[in-house]
Amino acid sequence: MDEHKISEESIRKATGQGREYWFGLLDPFKEADHRRRVAALSEAGLDSKWWQQTLAIEYEKAHRLRAVGETAESGWQLGMQKTLTIEPQILWDLMVAPAGLALWLGRLDHLPEAVGESFTTAEGIQGEVRSFEPPLRIRLQLLDPQDEEPKRLQLTLVPNGFKTSLRVHWELLLDANEREAKHSEWKGRLEALEAYLTPKETKAL
């Protein structure tokens, strides 16, 4: 099976050269990072930034230089999902209430709703609201006390009949080790959330 998502015809039509030509130009930069490979394509006369990124990524995938969860623009990422037997609005109300916030974010009396507003949990996690769209999506920039750089977290609630798929997406993780640590942490958080809801859907917030 061909591993390449971009056809040879598309590459030749857009860039004037085929995959083999561009990959040959990138071979001397196999040990370099993604940005250097993109720069090499630019230096070789490929003007389109989109094609610079696309061909660099194609090269990295072909040579197994790009690991699962690693992206060019957002560092290492992590995506997880759990389907819960609860309607989206009820789940949303729980997640923004103090009891729910403690399960996935930290101890906080109130999560700000306005984009740009900041907050700090009792555990010392500093955050800024990037998106707040009831009852579908929360996007936050978070800085844990033990981290030097902030991470981005997005929670999306997808209706599924009387159930809800809760999708978790992390960006700007440092490396594969942090990605694995986040996976373990959030596996526990999602299980705790499920346990809280079963069989206590009617529990007062």
XYZ file of C-alpha atoms in Angstrom:
205
model
C 0.000 0.000 0.000
C 1.289 3.490 -0.874
C 2.006 5.373 2.358
C 1.974 8.786 0.656
C -1.238 10.790 0.958
C -0.187 13.356 -1.690
C -0.101 11.987 -5.221
C 2.985 12.217 -7.417
C 0.897 14.030 -10.028
C -0.180 16.687 -7.521
C 3.398 17.324 -6.408
C 4.689 17.647 -9.989
C 1.832 19.922 -11.007
C 2.288 22.250 -8.037
C 6.086 22.301 -7.723
C 7.444 21.379 -11.137
C 9.341 18.392 -9.706
C 8.476 14.979 -8.354
C 8.725 13.485 -4.881
C 12.057 11.810 -5.629
C 13.650 15.149 -6.553
C 12.527 16.911 -3.360
C 13.343 13.921 -1.157
C 16.825 13.868 -2.678
C 17.292 17.486 -1.683
C 16.239 16.637 1.861
C 18.500 13.610 2.305
C 21.461 15.713 3.554
C 19.145 17.073 6.257
C 17.883 13.723 7.524
C 19.439 14.316 10.945
C 18.209 17.927 11.114
C 14.909 19.063 12.611
C 11.679 19.877 10.794
C 12.357 23.609 10.568
C 15.735 23.039 8.920
C 14.189 20.735 6.343
C 11.537 23.337 5.547
C 14.266 25.967 5.208
C 16.199 23.672 2.856
C 13.204 23.416 0.539
C 12.822 27.184 0.576
C 16.507 27.632 -0.222
C 16.103 25.202 -3.119
C 13.543 27.513 -4.714
C 10.264 26.055 -3.483
C 8.298 29.230 -2.747
C 5.002 27.809 -1.481
C 5.061 27.583 2.313
C 2.277 25.025 2.173
C 4.314 22.755 -0.089
C 7.448 23.326 1.993
C 5.599 22.030 5.058
C 3.813 19.249 3.174
C 6.916 17.826 1.516
C 8.947 18.042 4.723
C 6.235 16.113 6.554
C 5.979 13.570 3.706
C 9.736 13.044 3.914
C 9.637 12.636 7.696
C 6.841 10.067 7.484
C 8.586 8.144 4.715
C 11.779 7.901 6.794
C 10.002 7.287 10.113
C 11.286 10.594 11.481
C 7.890 11.682 12.767
C 6.567 9.861 15.812
C 2.927 9.331 16.784
C 1.692 12.526 18.420
C 4.424 14.774 17.019
C 3.426 17.758 14.855
C 5.311 20.605 13.255
C 3.207 23.487 14.555
C 1.899 22.377 17.943
C 4.675 20.231 19.354
C 3.637 16.851 20.708
C -0.109 16.283 20.909
C -2.436 13.870 22.623
C -6.005 13.013 21.748
C -8.323 10.907 23.889
C -12.035 10.206 23.974
C -14.551 8.690 26.368
C -18.266 8.155 25.818
C -20.367 8.867 28.888
C -23.992 8.014 29.532
C -25.133 11.569 30.075
C -26.558 14.346 27.898
C -24.150 17.130 26.807
C -25.797 19.945 28.759
C -25.806 17.975 32.005
C -22.173 16.980 31.507
C -21.239 20.584 30.717
C -22.960 21.853 33.840
C -21.022 19.334 35.896
C -17.684 20.141 34.297
C -17.888 23.878 34.978
C -19.165 23.400 38.551
C -16.572 23.259 41.379
C -17.030 19.497 41.867
C -16.477 18.829 38.182
C -13.581 21.252 37.825
C -11.787 19.384 40.603
C -11.976 16.204 38.523
C -10.287 17.534 35.375
C -8.659 20.883 36.124
C -8.158 21.526 39.819
C -9.809 23.163 42.775
C -11.449 26.305 41.456
C -14.619 28.063 42.554
C -15.443 29.369 39.097
C -14.048 28.976 35.589
C -14.134 32.347 33.757
C -16.222 32.420 30.599
C -14.744 35.410 28.762
C -11.936 34.792 26.290
C -8.692 36.201 27.663
C -9.665 35.947 31.321
C -7.125 34.291 33.589
C -7.416 32.116 36.685
C -5.299 30.130 39.134
C -6.333 26.861 40.751
C -5.645 26.009 44.382
C -2.909 23.679 43.096
C -1.160 26.632 41.466
C -2.080 25.915 37.835
C -2.315 29.200 35.950
C -4.736 29.367 33.069
C -6.219 31.584 30.413
C -9.510 31.021 28.601
C -9.036 30.751 24.834
C -12.518 29.545 23.947
C -15.724 29.009 25.919
C -18.691 27.694 23.901
C -21.445 26.130 26.071
C -22.228 23.269 25.949
C -19.730 22.156 23.320
C -16.157 23.327 23.844
C -13.625 24.691 26.332
C -10.114 25.650 25.223
C -7.514 26.723 27.775
C -3.870 27.733 27.948
C -2.421 26.145 31.095
C 0.847 26.515 32.965
C 1.520 23.932 35.637
C 3.854 25.028 38.483
C 6.343 22.331 37.461
C 6.452 23.403 33.798
C 8.441 26.184 32.155
C 6.171 26.554 29.130
C 2.344 26.530 28.907
C 0.288 23.777 27.279
C -3.038 23.977 25.458
C -6.025 21.854 26.431
C -9.285 21.551 24.532
C -12.343 19.636 25.736
C -15.109 19.002 23.215
C -18.514 17.511 23.982
C -20.044 15.633 21.035
C -23.725 14.624 21.336
C -24.414 10.938 20.737
C -28.102 10.336 21.418
C -28.521 10.322 25.193
C -24.774 9.926 25.539
C -21.876 12.321 25.093
C -18.434 11.703 23.656
C -15.935 13.767 25.621
C -12.897 14.474 23.466
C -9.656 15.623 25.079
C -6.908 17.248 23.057
C -3.535 18.437 24.393
C -1.034 20.525 22.422
C 2.490 21.850 23.047
C 3.635 18.814 25.008
C 7.424 18.600 25.264
C 8.139 15.077 24.072
C 6.982 11.468 23.933
C 7.548 11.012 27.662
C 5.275 13.914 28.578
C 2.699 12.660 26.087
C 2.699 9.259 27.772
C 2.466 10.867 31.211
C -0.524 12.960 30.103
C -2.174 9.871 28.663
C -1.864 8.045 31.982
C -3.017 11.086 33.955
C -6.075 11.672 31.792
C -7.000 8.028 31.622
C -7.384 8.306 35.377
C -9.251 11.609 35.179
C -11.750 10.271 32.650
C -12.293 7.147 34.733
C -12.855 9.328 37.803
C -15.380 11.407 35.878
C -17.197 8.283 34.746
C -17.234 6.941 38.300
C -18.619 10.238 39.581
C -21.475 10.004 37.082
C -22.306 6.343 37.741
C -24.823 5.986 39.235
C -24.924 9.549 40.571
C -26.254 11.556 37.610
C -28.755 13.285 39.892
C -26.160 14.291 42.479
C -26.509 17.974 43.404
C -23.758 20.207 42.016
